[in-house]
Amino acid sequence: MSFTLAFALLLAFSVGVWWLGRRRASALAGGERLHSLPGYYGTWVALWTGIPAALILLLFLTAGPRLGEALIAADPPAAVASLPSETAQAFWNDAQSLARGEPTTAIQWTPEQRAALEQKAEQARQYNGFSAFAALALAGVLALGGFLLAWPRISPTLRARNQVEGWINIALMACSAIAVLTTIGIVASLLYEAMRFFASVPPLDFLFGLQWQPQIAMREDQVAAKGAFGAVPLFAGTFLVMIVAMCVAAPVGLFCAIYLSEYAGRTTRGVIKPLLEILAGVPTVVYGFFAALTVGPLFRGFFNWIGSWLAEGPLDPLGQYLMAVQNEMALTAGVVMGIMLIPYISSLSDDIINAVPQSLRDGSYAMGATKSETVKRVILPAALPGVMGAMLLAISRAVGETMIVTMAAGSQARITANPLDSVTTVTRQMVELLTGDQEFDSPRTLAAFGLGLTLFGVTLVLNIIALRIVQKYRQAYD
Amino acid sequence: MTDARNLPSRDLSEKRLKQRHAAEARFKLYGQLAIVIALGFLVVLLARVVQQGYTVFWTHSITTSVYLDPARIDRADLEGNNFDYLAAQNLLKRLKVQDDALGLASGEAMDLVSRDLGYRILGAIKDDPKVIGTTLTFTVPVKANADLYYKGEIERSTPETDRKLSNRQLDWLDRLEAEGLVRSHFNSDFFTNSDSTEPEQAGVLGAVVGSALMLLVAAFIAVPVGVLAAVWLEEFAPRGRLSGFIEVNINNLAAVPSIVYGLLGLVLFINWLGFPRSAPLTGGLVLALMSLPTIIIATRAALKAVPPSIREAALGMGASRTQTVFHHVLPQAAPGVMTGIILSLAHALGETAPLLMIGMVAFTPGLPESLASAASVLPVQVFIWENAAEAAFHERTAGAIIVLLVFMILMNATAVILRRRFEKRW
């Protein structure tokens, strides 16, 4: 709360300083010609006043509490040192909650632990009070100091505009850096947590193991049971669903693109493209709902019906199998995912086909080829690399898609090529592992990061290859 | 001159021409078929959602009078009284049904009226204890299963063991309706309530507010950062290895699965920086990181579309590069930038997977109090309700999807209108 106030004060102070600086510059302008417009002088002073102080406050708000916790936990009292790590964590949390006057956990501490808790809470309280005071004071000093340093330097010869533009340039660069920092953040956080997972499960067992039974890890004595975290069934399931999805999306999406770019007139395009964009804008959770409550029951009904036809005939085993087919089959998730990918593939391929130079078409028509022959013999071969890139991007999306498989694919991990079987996928398992009530440190939870790292790696490679291809292809015709 | 008509090759070529034209027609048909399939899916998808969800927009209320028997109400412990039971007995009396010794009949009657009734009676007594001994009249929603029966989704023809309501309960419901105590009306509760364990009281308001807060946080961070980053990359960055690297980076980030952003949020914001779980603040940050690349890409495209002549004119008049960009180029690109921002935020609005990773699956009744308190958001609400066992939640799932789609279509329509009306063709 005091920090909101501090920010508000800082803002008010900076605005006041801006106004003062502008006024002073305007006053100076009477004598000599100013280098910049008066407003730039105001902004320059306000930046020196506000930015360093604001950065200090922000730094303290994000890093301060963690630093405090680390400091307090640096020398654990004897009563805590012997506790298992989870209870010790609860102890530290309680100490912090106590210091902030918040309710603590329900754990009953022994008298000596209680005493240690009180002592640590007192320490934390002292640290919190001191650090908050220090941060506020430092921010105040910086704001005032910045102002006092900048103020006397306002003069007609000061290149205020260039200075302000220097600040702006730094801000712009910082914003671009965030994009790079995000990548670094993803890689660092996934690697860090995945390493903790691989400390209990060897990476090779994870990548090549054929058994996926994460629930085993709930029992203390079987934490590192061999084969329990073999991810091959998940990869197989993901692959199967992806193949089904691409079987639906690739032909339909590609033909949509061909029709839109080669056959459809202006008005038809104007109507169909926005409609496809709506299909692309439907949230994946809606596709999941559609898969679970419409497509799943529909397919099951269809296959059960065929099964009842075949049963007790020459194909009895097949009939029996079809009659037992469930809602949650790979086919359901795959087909719905394919529907989701149609507009994606269509719009990517549409761009790529449009980039094929008109001269190639004209040449083909001049030789007497029909439209379809032009498409098949000239345009598609020319656009092939680009189309392949689009397909790879679609595959990468299919692999990383979560909600459809979470709502419509099964949870049994098995290796099969039969789309009527229920399979589970990498993303579905990640959701299952991380939405449980497990301790964060258990291998079961950490396994999600092993899966996440694999998923990130696979999609990254696919994306890099695909984007490379698409870019090369664009350059070829630019 | 040879007479072409007599040559055998003429027949052959005509035959081939016919084949080629047939192939042409077939190919065109495939294309049309693909379009029909894609649009057919869209129609079926939307139709199914509407068909499953439209019933949520009206509901049934029952008007019942309750005699607050002083002998049955413990004044010392008001909260401990079972007012639902009292009301159910009143209802039975009204229906002229004798309760059995075990209270089975009143138990079944209790299952017809929303538990809201008990709270309403309690509230009335708390407001004014003098009402004890009088008869009060309340209008409350019927229980979800009774509502489903009135809407025809639970049918009498199903065997009694397979449906949620007994024959006796159905008889009572019919009689209540015949006596005019049950009224069907617009379901405003669905829009003014938040999530609840009782389907008839569950609404989307909490989720709508949560979504709005989260989108605000995401927009507040992603829009300035994304636009400024794009401006730097497009207008200021020296063309070289660094900007090439950043560009590849951003293109890759745009294609990273959204669930990975959820993992990043879980580790970075919750575990390392100690942000609250399941809060709009944390969710907004994750969505901001997720929509950043798309905003950057859209803004760059819009900036690229501004012709160099604008820049040259401004520079020629003595403006600095910064002034050129911020006073001339960016305003010219604004419609394109806005369109990109809205589309990317609309996408963020429907995103579910990363929010599951940061603990948004928890049941959260009531409205979020602040950015840092637990909240529910629309797509996650859909996911939670879809998983619920009660049949009555299914129509609510579809209803929430309709609300979500309405918001998305509004945002997309705004983007399209912006693009159509303000985008300049140079």
Short mmCIF file of N, CA, C and O in Angstrom, two decimals, chain A residues 350-407:
data_model
loop_
_atom_site.label_atom_id
_atom_site.label_comp_id
_atom_site.label_asym_id
_atom_site.label_seq_id
_atom_site.Cartn_x
_atom_site.Cartn_y
_atom_site.Cartn_z
N ASP A 350 -2.39 -19.82 -48.68
CA ASP A 350 -2.95 -18.77 -49.54
C ASP A 350 -1.89 -17.70 -49.80
O ASP A 350 -1.65 -17.32 -50.96
N ASP A 351 -1.25 -17.24 -48.72
CA ASP A 351 -0.17 -16.25 -48.88
C ASP A 351 0.91 -16.77 -49.81
O ASP A 351 1.42 -16.06 -50.67
N ILE A 352 1.26 -18.06 -49.59
CA ILE A 352 2.39 -18.62 -50.34
C ILE A 352 2.03 -18.76 -51.81
O ILE A 352 2.83 -18.43 -52.70
N ILE A 353 0.79 -19.22 -52.09
CA ILE A 353 0.39 -19.38 -53.49
C ILE A 353 0.31 -18.02 -54.16
O ILE A 353 0.67 -17.86 -55.33
N ASN A 354 -0.15 -17.02 -53.41
CA ASN A 354 -0.24 -15.68 -53.99
C ASN A 354 1.14 -15.12 -54.32
O ASN A 354 1.26 -14.23 -55.16
N ALA A 355 2.16 -15.62 -53.61
CA ALA A 355 3.50 -15.08 -53.84
C ALA A 355 4.13 -15.66 -55.10
O ALA A 355 5.15 -15.17 -55.56
N VAL A 356 3.52 -16.72 -55.68
CA VAL A 356 4.06 -17.26 -56.94
C VAL A 356 3.84 -16.20 -58.02
O VAL A 356 2.72 -15.72 -58.19
N PRO A 357 4.88 -15.83 -58.74
CA PRO A 357 4.75 -14.73 -59.69
C PRO A 357 3.70 -15.01 -60.77
O PRO A 357 3.56 -16.14 -61.23
N GLN A 358 2.99 -13.98 -61.15
CA GLN A 358 1.94 -14.09 -62.14
C GLN A 358 2.52 -14.58 -63.47
O GLN A 358 1.85 -15.29 -64.22
N SER A 359 3.79 -14.25 -63.74
CA SER A 359 4.36 -14.61 -65.03
C SER A 359 4.37 -16.13 -65.22
O SER A 359 4.20 -16.61 -66.35
N LEU A 360 4.55 -16.88 -64.12
CA LEU A 360 4.53 -18.34 -64.24
C LEU A 360 3.16 -18.82 -64.70
O LEU A 360 3.03 -19.68 -65.55
N ARG A 361 2.11 -18.22 -64.10
CA ARG A 361 0.75 -18.59 -64.51
C ARG A 361 0.53 -18.24 -65.98
O ARG A 361 0.05 -19.06 -66.76
N ASP A 362 0.89 -17.00 -66.30
CA ASP A 362 0.65 -16.54 -67.67
C ASP A 362 1.37 -17.44 -68.67
O ASP A 362 0.80 -17.79 -69.70
N GLY A 363 2.58 -17.82 -68.33
CA GLY A 363 3.32 -18.70 -69.22
C GLY A 363 2.59 -20.01 -69.42
O GLY A 363 2.44 -20.50 -70.54
N SER A 364 2.08 -20.55 -68.34
CA SER A 364 1.39 -21.83 -68.41
C SER A 364 0.10 -21.71 -69.23
O SER A 364 -0.18 -22.54 -70.10
N TYR A 365 -0.67 -20.63 -68.98
CA TYR A 365 -1.91 -20.44 -69.75
C TYR A 365 -1.60 -20.27 -71.22
O TYR A 365 -2.32 -20.76 -72.10
N ALA A 366 -0.50 -19.56 -71.52
CA ALA A 366 -0.14 -19.31 -72.91
C ALA A 366 0.18 -20.61 -73.63
O ALA A 366 -0.02 -20.71 -74.84
N MET A 367 0.63 -21.62 -72.89
CA MET A 367 0.89 -22.91 -73.50
C MET A 367 -0.38 -23.72 -73.63
O MET A 367 -0.35 -24.86 -74.07
N GLY A 368 -1.51 -23.17 -73.23
CA GLY A 368 -2.78 -23.86 -73.40
C GLY A 368 -3.18 -24.73 -72.23
O GLY A 368 -4.10 -25.52 -72.34
N ALA A 369 -2.52 -24.60 -71.10
CA ALA A 369 -2.88 -25.42 -69.96
C ALA A 369 -4.17 -24.92 -69.32
O ALA A 369 -4.47 -23.72 -69.37
N THR A 370 -4.95 -25.84 -68.76
CA THR A 370 -6.13 -25.41 -68.01
C THR A 370 -5.69 -24.93 -66.64
O THR A 370 -4.53 -25.06 -66.26
N LYS A 371 -6.68 -24.38 -65.89
CA LYS A 371 -6.34 -23.86 -64.56
C LYS A 371 -5.79 -24.95 -63.66
O LYS A 371 -4.79 -24.76 -62.97
N SER A 372 -6.49 -26.10 -63.68
CA SER A 372 -6.06 -27.15 -62.75
C SER A 372 -4.68 -27.64 -63.13
O SER A 372 -3.86 -27.95 -62.28
N GLU A 373 -4.41 -27.72 -64.45
CA GLU A 373 -3.07 -28.15 -64.87
C GLU A 373 -2.02 -27.14 -64.44
O GLU A 373 -0.93 -27.51 -64.00
N THR A 374 -2.37 -25.86 -64.55
CA THR A 374 -1.44 -24.82 -64.10
C THR A 374 -1.15 -24.99 -62.61
O THR A 374 0.00 -24.92 -62.18
N VAL A 375 -2.22 -25.22 -61.86
CA VAL A 375 -2.03 -25.37 -60.42
C VAL A 375 -1.16 -26.58 -60.13
O VAL A 375 -0.18 -26.51 -59.37
N LYS A 376 -1.50 -27.69 -60.77
CA LYS A 376 -0.82 -28.94 -60.43
C LYS A 376 0.62 -28.98 -60.95
O LYS A 376 1.51 -29.50 -60.30
N ARG A 377 0.82 -28.46 -62.17
CA ARG A 377 2.14 -28.64 -62.79
C ARG A 377 3.06 -27.45 -62.56
O ARG A 377 4.27 -27.58 -62.67
N VAL A 378 2.47 -26.26 -62.33
CA VAL A 378 3.33 -25.07 -62.24
C VAL A 378 3.31 -24.46 -60.84
O VAL A 378 4.35 -24.32 -60.20
N ILE A 379 2.11 -24.13 -60.38
CA ILE A 379 2.05 -23.36 -59.13
C ILE A 379 2.47 -24.20 -57.93
O ILE A 379 3.31 -23.79 -57.14
N LEU A 380 1.88 -25.40 -57.81
CA LEU A 380 2.21 -26.21 -56.63
C LEU A 380 3.69 -26.58 -56.58
O LEU A 380 4.32 -26.45 -55.53
N PRO A 381 4.29 -27.03 -57.70
CA PRO A 381 5.73 -27.30 -57.62
C PRO A 381 6.52 -26.05 -57.22
O PRO A 381 7.47 -26.15 -56.44
N ALA A 382 6.10 -24.89 -57.74
CA ALA A 382 6.83 -23.67 -57.38
C ALA A 382 6.62 -23.32 -55.92
O ALA A 382 7.51 -22.80 -55.25
N ALA A 383 5.42 -23.59 -55.43
CA ALA A 383 5.09 -23.20 -54.05
C ALA A 383 5.42 -24.30 -53.06
O ALA A 383 5.23 -24.11 -51.85
N LEU A 384 5.90 -25.44 -53.55
CA LEU A 384 6.04 -26.61 -52.68
C LEU A 384 6.85 -26.34 -51.40
O LEU A 384 6.38 -26.69 -50.31
N PRO A 385 8.03 -25.72 -51.50
CA PRO A 385 8.77 -25.49 -50.25
C PRO A 385 7.97 -24.67 -49.25
O PRO A 385 7.92 -25.01 -48.06
N GLY A 386 7.31 -23.62 -49.75
CA GLY A 386 6.51 -22.79 -48.86
C GLY A 386 5.38 -23.56 -48.23
O GLY A 386 5.12 -23.47 -47.02
N VAL A 387 4.71 -24.39 -49.05
CA VAL A 387 3.59 -25.18 -48.52
C VAL A 387 4.10 -26.17 -47.47
O VAL A 387 3.48 -26.37 -46.43
N MET A 388 5.28 -26.75 -47.76
CA MET A 388 5.87 -27.66 -46.77
C MET A 388 6.12 -26.92 -45.45
O MET A 388 5.86 -27.43 -44.37
N GLY A 389 6.65 -25.70 -45.56
CA GLY A 389 6.88 -24.89 -44.36
C GLY A 389 5.59 -24.66 -43.60
O GLY A 389 5.53 -24.81 -42.37
N ALA A 390 4.51 -24.35 -44.33
CA ALA A 390 3.22 -24.13 -43.69
C ALA A 390 2.76 -25.39 -42.98
O ALA A 390 2.24 -25.34 -41.85
N MET A 391 2.96 -26.55 -43.62
CA MET A 391 2.54 -27.81 -43.01
C MET A 391 3.34 -28.05 -41.72
O MET A 391 2.79 -28.51 -40.71
N LEU A 392 4.64 -27.75 -41.77
CA LEU A 392 5.46 -27.95 -40.57
C LEU A 392 4.97 -27.05 -39.43
O LEU A 392 4.90 -27.48 -38.28
N LEU A 393 4.63 -25.79 -39.77
CA LEU A 393 4.11 -24.90 -38.73
C LEU A 393 2.82 -25.47 -38.14
O LEU A 393 2.58 -25.42 -36.94
N ALA A 394 1.98 -26.03 -39.03
CA ALA A 394 0.72 -26.61 -38.55
C ALA A 394 0.99 -27.82 -37.66
O ALA A 394 0.34 -28.01 -36.63
N ILE A 395 1.98 -28.63 -38.05
CA ILE A 395 2.34 -29.79 -37.22
C ILE A 395 2.79 -29.32 -35.84
O ILE A 395 2.40 -29.86 -34.81
N SER A 396 3.61 -28.25 -35.84
CA SER A 396 4.10 -27.74 -34.57
C SER A 396 2.94 -27.28 -33.70
O SER A 396 2.93 -27.46 -32.48
N ARG A 397 1.92 -26.70 -34.34
CA ARG A 397 0.76 -26.28 -33.54
C ARG A 397 -0.02 -27.46 -33.03
O ARG A 397 -0.54 -27.46 -31.91
N ALA A 398 -0.14 -28.49 -33.88
CA ALA A 398 -0.88 -29.68 -33.47
C ALA A 398 -0.21 -30.34 -32.28
O ALA A 398 -0.86 -30.81 -31.35
N VAL A 399 1.12 -30.38 -32.30
CA VAL A 399 1.87 -31.03 -31.23
C VAL A 399 1.69 -30.26 -29.92
O VAL A 399 1.57 -30.84 -28.85
N GLY A 400 1.63 -28.92 -30.01
CA GLY A 400 1.55 -28.13 -28.78
C GLY A 400 0.14 -27.83 -28.34
O GLY A 400 -0.05 -27.24 -27.28
N GLU A 401 -0.87 -28.22 -29.12
CA GLU A 401 -2.25 -27.91 -28.77
C GLU A 401 -2.66 -28.68 -27.51
O GLU A 401 -2.39 -29.86 -27.37
N THR A 402 -3.31 -27.99 -26.61
CA THR A 402 -3.56 -28.58 -25.30
C THR A 402 -5.03 -28.87 -25.00
O THR A 402 -5.39 -29.97 -24.59
N MET A 403 -5.90 -27.86 -25.19
CA MET A 403 -7.25 -27.99 -24.66
C MET A 403 -8.04 -29.12 -25.32
O MET A 403 -8.76 -29.85 -24.66
N ILE A 404 -7.90 -29.28 -26.65
CA ILE A 404 -8.68 -30.31 -27.34
C ILE A 404 -8.33 -31.69 -26.80
O ILE A 404 -9.21 -32.47 -26.45
N VAL A 405 -7.02 -31.94 -26.67
CA VAL A 405 -6.65 -33.28 -26.19
C VAL A 405 -6.96 -33.44 -24.71
O VAL A 405 -7.28 -34.52 -24.25
N THR A 406 -6.88 -32.33 -23.95
CA THR A 406 -7.21 -32.45 -22.53
C THR A 406 -8.68 -32.81 -22.35
O THR A 406 -9.04 -33.58 -21.47
N MET A 407 -9.53 -32.27 -23.20
CA MET A 407 -10.96 -32.51 -23.03
C MET A 407 -11.45 -33.72 -23.79
O MET A 407 -12.47 -34.29 -23.43
#
